[in-house]
Amino acid sequence: MKKDIYILAIESSCDETSASIIKNGCEDIATVINSQIDVHRKYGGVVPEVASRLHLENITMVINECMEKANMKFEDLDAFACTYAPGLLGSLLVGVEATKALSFVYNKPFIAVNHMMGHIYANMIGNKLEYPLLSLIVSGGHTDLILMKDENSFEYLGQTLDDAIGEAYDKVARILSLPYPGGPNVEKYALKGEPSYKMPKILNDELYNFSFSGIKSYINNLVHNEYQRGNKVREYDVARSFQDCVTNHLVDKTKKALVNYNLKTLIISGGVASNTHIRQSLNDMCNSLGVKMYMPPKKYCTDNAAMIGAAAYILYKNKKFALLSTNAKSNVKL
Ligand code: KG4
Ligand code: ZN
C-alpha cells in the first residue's frame, strides 16, 4: 500500500502568518492563519517592516498551534515546505528560516514553493484536476492566464500589462475611503449598487493580456470631478460599475483563451477569486461553453499555508527538494 505523505507548510509572504499540514497534497489536516490585517489597517496598507516583525513574533505560535490541531509530532512528517518567493523579502525570510531550521533539526526534505504555484494548487484540495487546463490567477500582485499542459508545466498566455486586479480593487477602496484590505469592502458596496456609471472599454484586443491601471485612474478622476463640482457621489454605484467592468474584462479574456486553445477545464485562484460576482460570472461563462470550472473555497483563495502544502506535494512527488542554502526572493516567475 502507498504510504501517506504529510507535509508541514508555512506561508509568510505578505501579511498572513500561516501553517498547515496537508496529506497527499489534497487533504487539509490542520490549518492555522494569523492575519495582521487589524494592524496594517491603521496605515491603509501593508507596512513591510511591521509585517516581518509580526511574522517573527507569531511564527512559532502558529506552527505549534497547527501541530496541536493536527495532533501530530514533527517526527510524523515527511517534509517541511514554505513559500520562498515572490513576496515581501523580510516577511518571506521569516518563513524560510523557520522551515529550514525544522528541516535541519528533523532531517527531512526542505521544499521551497513559489507562492503563485500555491495559489494554483489550492484547487487540488478536495479535487482531482484533469489536464490540460487553463489557470486564471487573480491576486493583489498578479493577474495571469496560464496554460497547464500537465501537472507541473506553466505556459504564460497573458498577464497584466500594468496593475494587478487586486491592486485596482484596493485603490478604488481608497478612493471611496473604505478601509484596507479594499477588495472585500468594494464587493460589499457593489452589492448595494447599480451599474449606473458609464465605464471605459479595457484593452479589447486579440491577445490574452489584462490592464487595470486605466480603470483605476478613470474611477479616481470620476470621483474627484464629482466632489469638485459639489455633486454627490453614488458610492455604491461606483463600486458596482467598477466591479462589473473589471469582471467583464476577466471573463472576455479568459473566454478567448479557453476557446482558442480548445480547453475544457478552468481553475481560478488568488484573493480576488473569493469575490462572489467574479466567481459567478466566470462560472456562467464556463457553463455556456461546456467547460468545467474549479474554484477553491473562499478560505483557500486569500493567502494560506494549505495551498503551499498542496503545491509542495507536487514538488515532493517529483523529488524537487531545495538546498538549505536557499534564500527568499522577492520576485520569481513560475
Ligand atoms: O492572494 P492574496 O490574498 O494576496 C496576494 O498574493 O496578493 O490577494 C489579496 C488581494 C487584495 O488586493 C484584496 O483586496 C483582494 O485580493 N481581495 C478581493 C476580495 N478579497 C480579497 N478583491 C475583490 N473581492 C474580494 N472579495
Ligand atoms: Zn497570494
Short mmCIF file of C-alpha atoms and ligand atoms in Angstrom, two decimals:
data_model
loop_
_atom_site.label_atom_id
_atom_site.label_comp_id
_atom_site.label_asym_id
_atom_site.label_seq_id
_atom_site.Cartn_x
_atom_site.Cartn_y
_atom_site.Cartn_z
CA MET A 1 0.00 0.00 0.00
CA LYS A 2 1.24 3.52 -0.85
CA LYS A 3 2.39 5.46 2.19
CA ASP A 4 0.52 8.65 3.00
CA ILE A 5 2.64 11.80 2.75
CA TYR A 6 2.24 14.52 5.38
CA ILE A 7 3.83 17.92 4.73
CA LEU A 8 4.01 20.87 7.11
CA ALA A 9 3.77 24.04 5.01
CA ILE A 10 4.39 27.63 6.04
CA GLU A 11 3.25 30.84 4.33
CA SER A 12 4.56 34.29 5.29
CA SER A 13 4.92 36.21 2.02
CA CYS A 14 2.73 39.19 2.93
CA ASP A 15 0.54 39.86 5.96
CA GLU A 16 -0.65 36.39 6.93
CA THR A 17 1.41 34.01 9.08
CA SER A 18 0.05 30.57 8.32
CA ALA A 19 0.94 26.92 8.90
CA SER A 20 -0.81 23.86 7.57
CA ILE A 21 -0.45 20.08 7.47
CA ILE A 22 -1.56 18.61 4.17
CA LYS A 23 -1.95 14.90 3.49
CA ASN A 24 -1.11 13.65 -0.03
CA GLY A 25 -1.47 17.17 -1.45
CA CYS A 26 -5.25 17.17 -1.25
CA GLU A 27 -6.41 16.79 2.35
CA ASP A 28 -6.26 19.65 4.86
CA ILE A 29 -5.44 18.05 8.22
CA ALA A 30 -4.97 21.34 10.09
CA THR A 31 -4.54 24.96 9.05
CA VAL A 32 -3.85 27.99 11.21
CA ILE A 33 -3.87 31.53 9.82
CA ASN A 34 -2.78 34.52 11.86
CA SER A 35 -3.80 37.67 9.99
CA GLN A 36 -2.09 41.03 10.57
CA ILE A 37 -4.88 42.95 8.85
CA ASP A 38 -6.01 44.78 12.01
CA VAL A 39 -2.53 46.25 12.48
CA HIS A 40 -1.96 47.25 8.82
CA ARG A 41 -5.46 48.73 8.51
CA LYS A 42 -4.32 51.69 10.65
CA TYR A 43 -1.76 52.56 7.95
CA GLY A 44 -4.08 51.94 4.98
CA GLY A 45 -1.90 49.12 3.63
CA VAL A 46 0.81 46.60 4.49
CA VAL A 47 3.91 48.16 6.11
CA PRO A 48 6.74 45.72 5.21
CA GLU A 49 8.87 46.36 8.32
CA VAL A 50 5.88 45.87 10.63
CA ALA A 51 4.85 42.74 8.70
CA SER A 52 8.20 40.99 9.15
CA ARG A 53 8.33 41.84 12.85
CA LEU A 54 4.86 40.39 13.38
CA HIS A 55 5.73 37.23 11.42
CA LEU A 56 8.73 36.80 13.70
CA GLU A 57 6.61 37.25 16.83
CA ASN A 58 3.92 34.82 15.67
CA ILE A 59 5.54 32.08 13.64
CA THR A 60 6.44 29.67 16.45
CA MET A 61 2.99 30.00 17.99
CA VAL A 62 1.28 29.42 14.62
CA ILE A 63 3.37 26.30 13.89
CA ASN A 64 2.79 24.87 17.38
CA GLU A 65 -0.94 25.54 17.18
CA CYS A 66 -1.09 23.75 13.82
CA MET A 67 0.78 20.70 15.20
CA GLU A 68 -1.57 20.58 18.19
CA LYS A 69 -4.64 20.91 15.99
CA ALA A 70 -3.44 18.01 13.84
CA ASN A 71 -2.40 16.06 16.94
CA MET A 72 0.90 15.20 15.25
CA LYS A 73 4.58 15.32 16.15
CA PHE A 74 7.31 16.77 13.90
CA GLU A 75 8.74 13.24 13.62
CA ASP A 76 5.48 12.09 11.93
CA LEU A 77 6.00 14.46 8.99
CA ASP A 78 7.59 13.61 5.63
CA ALA A 79 8.80 17.09 4.62
CA PHE A 80 8.81 20.78 5.53
CA ALA A 81 7.76 23.36 2.96
CA CYS A 82 7.38 27.11 2.73
CA THR A 83 6.82 29.99 0.34
CA TYR A 84 10.23 31.34 -0.74
CA ALA A 85 9.05 33.79 -3.47
CA PRO A 86 7.53 36.12 -4.61
CA GLY A 87 6.56 38.49 -1.81
CA LEU A 88 7.94 40.92 0.76
CA LEU A 89 11.54 39.90 1.36
CA GLY A 90 11.59 40.48 5.12
CA SER A 91 8.33 38.56 5.54
CA LEU A 92 9.42 35.65 3.33
CA LEU A 93 12.70 35.33 5.23
CA VAL A 94 10.90 34.54 8.49
CA GLY A 95 9.04 31.57 6.97
CA VAL A 96 12.07 30.36 5.02
CA GLU A 97 14.42 30.40 8.01
CA ALA A 98 11.90 28.71 10.32
CA THR A 99 11.25 25.96 7.75
CA LYS A 100 14.93 25.38 7.03
CA ALA A 101 15.60 25.07 10.78
CA LEU A 102 12.86 22.42 11.15
CA SER A 103 14.12 20.53 8.12
CA PHE A 104 17.68 20.55 9.52
CA VAL A 105 16.70 19.52 13.03
CA TYR A 106 14.34 16.69 11.98
CA ASN A 107 16.46 15.69 8.97
CA LYS A 108 13.58 15.72 6.47
CA PRO A 109 13.42 17.27 2.98
CA PHE A 110 13.00 21.03 2.61
CA ILE A 111 10.67 22.17 -0.19
CA ALA A 112 10.72 25.76 -1.47
CA VAL A 113 7.39 26.74 -3.05
CA ASN A 114 6.59 29.62 -5.38
CA HIS A 115 3.59 31.47 -3.91
CA MET A 116 1.81 31.55 -7.30
CA MET A 117 2.15 27.79 -7.61
CA GLY A 118 0.49 27.63 -4.20
CA HIS A 119 -2.46 29.73 -5.39
CA ILE A 120 -2.90 27.45 -8.41
CA TYR A 121 -2.82 24.20 -6.42
CA ALA A 122 -5.31 25.48 -3.85
CA ASN A 123 -7.63 23.88 -6.41
CA MET A 124 -6.17 20.46 -5.63
CA ILE A 125 -7.51 20.44 -2.07
CA GLY A 126 -10.52 18.14 -2.28
CA ASN A 127 -10.35 17.85 -6.11
CA LYS A 128 -8.60 15.75 -8.73
CA LEU A 129 -7.71 18.04 -11.64
CA GLU A 130 -7.64 16.95 -15.30
CA TYR A 131 -5.05 18.37 -17.70
CA PRO A 132 -4.63 20.29 -19.96
CA LEU A 133 -6.33 23.21 -18.25
CA LEU A 134 -6.37 26.99 -18.11
CA SER A 135 -5.39 28.63 -14.83
CA LEU A 136 -6.54 32.17 -14.01
CA ILE A 137 -4.76 33.78 -11.05
CA VAL A 138 -6.28 36.98 -9.69
CA SER A 139 -4.48 38.35 -6.63
CA GLY A 140 -3.03 41.51 -5.14
CA GLY A 141 0.11 41.26 -7.26
CA HIS A 142 -0.89 39.09 -10.22
CA THR A 143 -3.45 38.69 -12.96
CA ASP A 144 -2.24 35.76 -15.07
CA LEU A 145 -3.66 33.33 -17.61
CA ILE A 146 -1.52 30.20 -17.62
CA LEU A 147 -1.85 27.14 -19.84
CA MET A 148 -1.02 23.97 -17.92
CA LYS A 149 -0.50 21.04 -20.28
CA ASP A 150 0.19 18.82 -17.30
CA GLU A 151 0.59 18.94 -13.55
CA ASN A 152 3.92 20.73 -13.45
CA SER A 153 4.05 22.84 -16.60
CA PHE A 154 3.25 26.53 -16.79
CA GLU A 155 2.97 28.42 -20.08
CA TYR A 156 2.03 32.09 -19.67
CA LEU A 157 -0.63 33.08 -22.21
CA GLY A 158 -1.27 36.50 -20.74
CA GLN A 159 -0.78 38.72 -17.74
CA THR A 160 -1.48 42.24 -16.62
CA LEU A 161 0.42 44.90 -18.51
CA ASP A 162 0.28 47.25 -15.52
CA ASP A 163 -1.58 46.82 -12.20
CA ALA A 164 -2.99 43.58 -10.82
CA ILE A 165 -6.76 43.37 -10.39
CA GLY A 166 -6.41 43.22 -6.58
CA GLU A 167 -4.39 46.44 -6.65
CA ALA A 168 -7.19 48.11 -8.61
CA TYR A 169 -9.77 46.93 -6.03
CA ASP A 170 -7.58 48.25 -3.20
CA LYS A 171 -7.11 51.62 -4.96
CA VAL A 172 -10.84 52.02 -5.65
CA ALA A 173 -11.46 51.25 -1.97
CA ARG A 174 -9.09 54.04 -1.01
CA ILE A 175 -10.81 56.48 -3.40
CA LEU A 176 -14.11 55.59 -1.73
CA SER A 177 -12.47 55.93 1.73
CA LEU A 178 -13.02 52.26 2.53
CA PRO A 179 -10.55 50.57 4.89
CA TYR A 180 -7.77 48.11 3.95
CA PRO A 181 -7.97 45.46 2.54
CA GLY A 182 -10.14 47.09 -0.07
CA GLY A 183 -11.35 44.17 -2.18
CA PRO A 184 -13.96 42.70 0.18
CA ASN A 185 -15.23 46.20 1.07
CA VAL A 186 -15.66 47.24 -2.57
CA GLU A 187 -17.52 43.95 -3.10
CA LYS A 188 -19.90 44.79 -0.21
CA TYR A 189 -20.59 48.26 -1.67
CA ALA A 190 -21.10 46.81 -5.17
CA LEU A 191 -23.79 44.50 -3.81
CA LYS A 192 -25.87 47.54 -2.86
CA GLY A 193 -25.32 49.49 -6.10
CA GLU A 194 -26.40 49.68 -9.72
CA PRO A 195 -24.02 49.85 -12.70
CA SER A 196 -25.23 53.38 -13.44
CA TYR A 197 -21.86 54.97 -14.24
CA LYS A 198 -20.56 54.53 -17.78
CA MET A 199 -17.16 52.79 -17.72
CA PRO A 200 -14.42 52.82 -20.39
CA LYS A 201 -13.59 49.80 -22.58
CA ILE A 202 -10.50 47.98 -21.34
CA LEU A 203 -7.82 46.57 -23.68
CA ASN A 204 -10.14 44.98 -26.19
CA ASP A 205 -7.50 43.24 -28.33
CA GLU A 206 -6.95 39.73 -29.63
CA LEU A 207 -4.34 38.80 -27.03
CA TYR A 208 -4.78 37.42 -23.51
CA ASN A 209 -3.24 40.26 -21.51
CA PHE A 210 -5.05 42.40 -18.95
CA SER A 211 -4.87 46.04 -17.93
CA PHE A 212 -6.28 47.66 -14.79
CA SER A 213 -4.45 50.97 -14.37
CA GLY A 214 -6.72 52.81 -16.85
CA ILE A 215 -9.92 51.91 -14.99
CA LYS A 216 -8.26 52.80 -11.70
CA SER A 217 -7.40 56.31 -12.95
CA TYR A 218 -10.83 56.64 -14.54
CA ILE A 219 -12.56 55.98 -11.20
CA ASN A 220 -10.18 58.36 -9.45
CA ASN A 221 -11.00 61.18 -11.90
CA LEU A 222 -14.71 60.42 -11.87
CA VAL A 223 -14.98 60.63 -8.09
CA HIS A 224 -12.76 63.71 -7.70
CA ASN A 225 -14.52 65.60 -10.51
CA GLU A 226 -17.86 64.91 -8.87
CA TYR A 227 -16.55 66.14 -5.49
CA GLN A 228 -15.06 69.28 -7.09
CA ARG A 229 -18.36 70.09 -8.75
CA GLY A 230 -20.02 69.68 -5.37
CA ASN A 231 -22.05 66.71 -6.66
CA LYS A 232 -22.94 63.75 -4.51
CA VAL A 233 -21.03 60.61 -5.48
CA ARG A 234 -23.19 57.49 -5.58
CA GLU A 235 -20.53 55.32 -3.93
CA TYR A 236 -22.40 52.02 -4.14
CA ASP A 237 -22.93 52.61 -7.86
CA VAL A 238 -19.24 53.48 -8.40
CA ALA A 239 -18.26 50.18 -6.76
CA ARG A 240 -20.82 48.23 -8.80
CA SER A 241 -19.87 49.91 -12.10
CA PHE A 242 -16.17 49.25 -11.44
CA GLN A 243 -16.77 45.63 -10.43
CA ASP A 244 -18.92 44.89 -13.49
CA CYS A 245 -16.30 46.48 -15.76
CA VAL A 246 -13.29 44.51 -14.43
CA THR A 247 -15.32 41.30 -14.24
CA ASN A 248 -16.30 41.62 -17.92
CA HIS A 249 -12.62 42.16 -18.79
CA LEU A 250 -11.64 38.97 -16.90
CA VAL A 251 -14.46 36.97 -18.46
CA ASP A 252 -13.73 38.18 -22.03
CA LYS A 253 -10.02 37.37 -21.94
CA THR A 254 -10.48 34.04 -20.15
CA LYS A 255 -13.19 33.01 -22.62
CA LYS A 256 -10.96 33.91 -25.57
CA ALA A 257 -8.13 31.74 -24.22
CA LEU A 258 -10.47 28.78 -23.45
CA VAL A 259 -11.97 28.89 -26.95
CA ASN A 260 -8.77 29.49 -28.93
CA TYR A 261 -6.83 26.77 -27.09
CA ASN A 262 -9.84 24.44 -27.04
CA LEU A 263 -9.56 23.87 -23.29
CA LYS A 264 -12.24 22.09 -21.28
CA THR A 265 -11.17 22.96 -17.74
CA LEU A 266 -10.67 26.30 -15.95
CA ILE A 267 -9.27 26.74 -12.46
CA ILE A 268 -9.30 30.11 -10.70
CA SER A 269 -7.32 31.23 -7.67
CA GLY A 270 -5.92 34.17 -5.69
CA GLY A 271 -7.52 36.58 -3.23
CA VAL A 272 -9.80 38.20 -5.82
CA ALA A 273 -11.18 34.75 -6.68
CA SER A 274 -13.07 34.94 -3.39
CA ASN A 275 -15.30 37.62 -4.96
CA THR A 276 -18.78 36.15 -5.42
CA HIS A 277 -19.68 38.17 -8.54
CA ILE A 278 -16.41 37.20 -10.26
CA ARG A 279 -16.85 33.52 -9.32
CA GLN A 280 -20.43 33.53 -10.59
CA SER A 281 -19.66 35.35 -13.85
CA LEU A 282 -16.74 33.06 -14.74
CA ASN A 283 -18.85 30.04 -13.84
CA ASP A 284 -21.73 31.22 -16.07
CA MET A 285 -19.29 31.75 -18.96
CA CYS A 286 -17.82 28.24 -18.44
CA ASN A 287 -21.30 26.70 -18.35
CA SER A 288 -22.15 28.39 -21.66
CA LEU A 289 -19.01 26.84 -23.22
CA GLY A 290 -19.38 23.39 -21.62
CA VAL A 291 -16.14 23.99 -19.70
CA LYS A 292 -15.68 22.53 -16.19
CA MET A 293 -14.63 25.15 -13.68
CA TYR A 294 -12.95 24.62 -10.32
CA MET A 295 -12.71 27.32 -7.68
CA PRO A 296 -11.23 26.87 -4.22
CA PRO A 297 -13.46 27.58 -1.22
CA LYS A 298 -13.03 31.26 -0.31
CA LYS A 299 -10.74 30.47 2.66
CA TYR A 300 -8.17 28.95 0.24
CA CYS A 301 -8.30 31.93 -2.17
CA THR A 302 -6.64 34.50 0.07
CA ASP A 303 -3.15 33.69 1.36
CA ASN A 304 -2.91 30.50 3.41
CA ALA A 305 -0.44 27.68 4.02
CA ALA A 306 -2.77 24.86 2.91
CA MET A 307 -2.25 25.85 -0.74
CA ILE A 308 1.53 25.86 -0.18
CA GLY A 309 1.26 22.31 1.19
CA ALA A 310 -0.73 21.21 -1.88
CA ALA A 311 1.90 22.64 -4.23
CA ALA A 312 4.71 21.19 -2.10
CA TYR A 313 3.29 17.70 -2.61
CA ILE A 314 3.75 18.02 -6.41
CA LEU A 315 7.38 19.02 -5.83
CA TYR A 316 7.78 16.17 -3.30
CA LYS A 317 6.47 13.62 -5.81
CA ASN A 318 8.98 14.91 -8.37
CA LYS A 319 11.77 14.91 -5.76
CA LYS A 320 12.29 18.63 -6.30
CA PHE A 321 13.85 19.33 -2.93
CA ALA A 322 15.64 22.57 -2.09
CA LEU A 323 19.02 23.11 -0.50
CA LEU A 324 19.27 24.59 2.98
CA SER A 325 21.22 27.44 1.36
CA THR A 326 18.02 28.51 -0.47
CA ASN A 327 17.18 32.15 0.09
CA ALA A 328 13.94 34.11 -0.05
CA LYS A 329 13.39 36.07 -3.27
CA SER A 330 11.04 38.99 -3.81
CA ASN A 331 10.30 38.16 -7.43
CA VAL A 332 10.49 34.81 -9.23
CA LYS A 333 8.27 33.67 -12.09
CA LEU A 334 6.81 30.17 -12.18
O1 KG4 B 1 -3.95 36.33 -2.96
P1 KG4 B 1 -3.98 37.40 -1.96
O2 KG4 B 1 -4.54 37.09 -0.59
O3 KG4 B 1 -2.56 38.01 -1.74
C1 KG4 B 1 -1.66 38.14 -2.80
O4 KG4 B 1 -0.94 37.15 -3.09
O5 KG4 B 1 -1.68 39.23 -3.41
O6 KG4 B 1 -4.82 38.60 -2.62
C2 KG4 B 1 -5.03 39.80 -1.96
C3 KG4 B 1 -5.87 40.69 -2.85
C4 KG4 B 1 -6.07 42.08 -2.27
O7 KG4 B 1 -5.85 43.02 -3.29
C5 KG4 B 1 -7.53 42.06 -1.83
O8 KG4 B 1 -8.13 43.33 -1.83
C6 KG4 B 1 -8.13 41.16 -2.87
O9 KG4 B 1 -7.19 40.13 -3.04
N1 KG4 B 1 -9.41 40.59 -2.44
C7 KG4 B 1 -10.59 40.81 -3.06
C8 KG4 B 1 -11.58 40.12 -2.31
N2 KG4 B 1 -10.95 39.50 -1.26
C9 KG4 B 1 -9.63 39.80 -1.36
N3 KG4 B 1 -10.90 41.52 -4.15
C10 KG4 B 1 -12.19 41.56 -4.55
N4 KG4 B 1 -13.20 40.95 -3.87
C11 KG4 B 1 -12.93 40.23 -2.75
N5 KG4 B 1 -13.92 39.62 -2.09
ZN ZN B 2 -1.31 35.43 -2.57
#
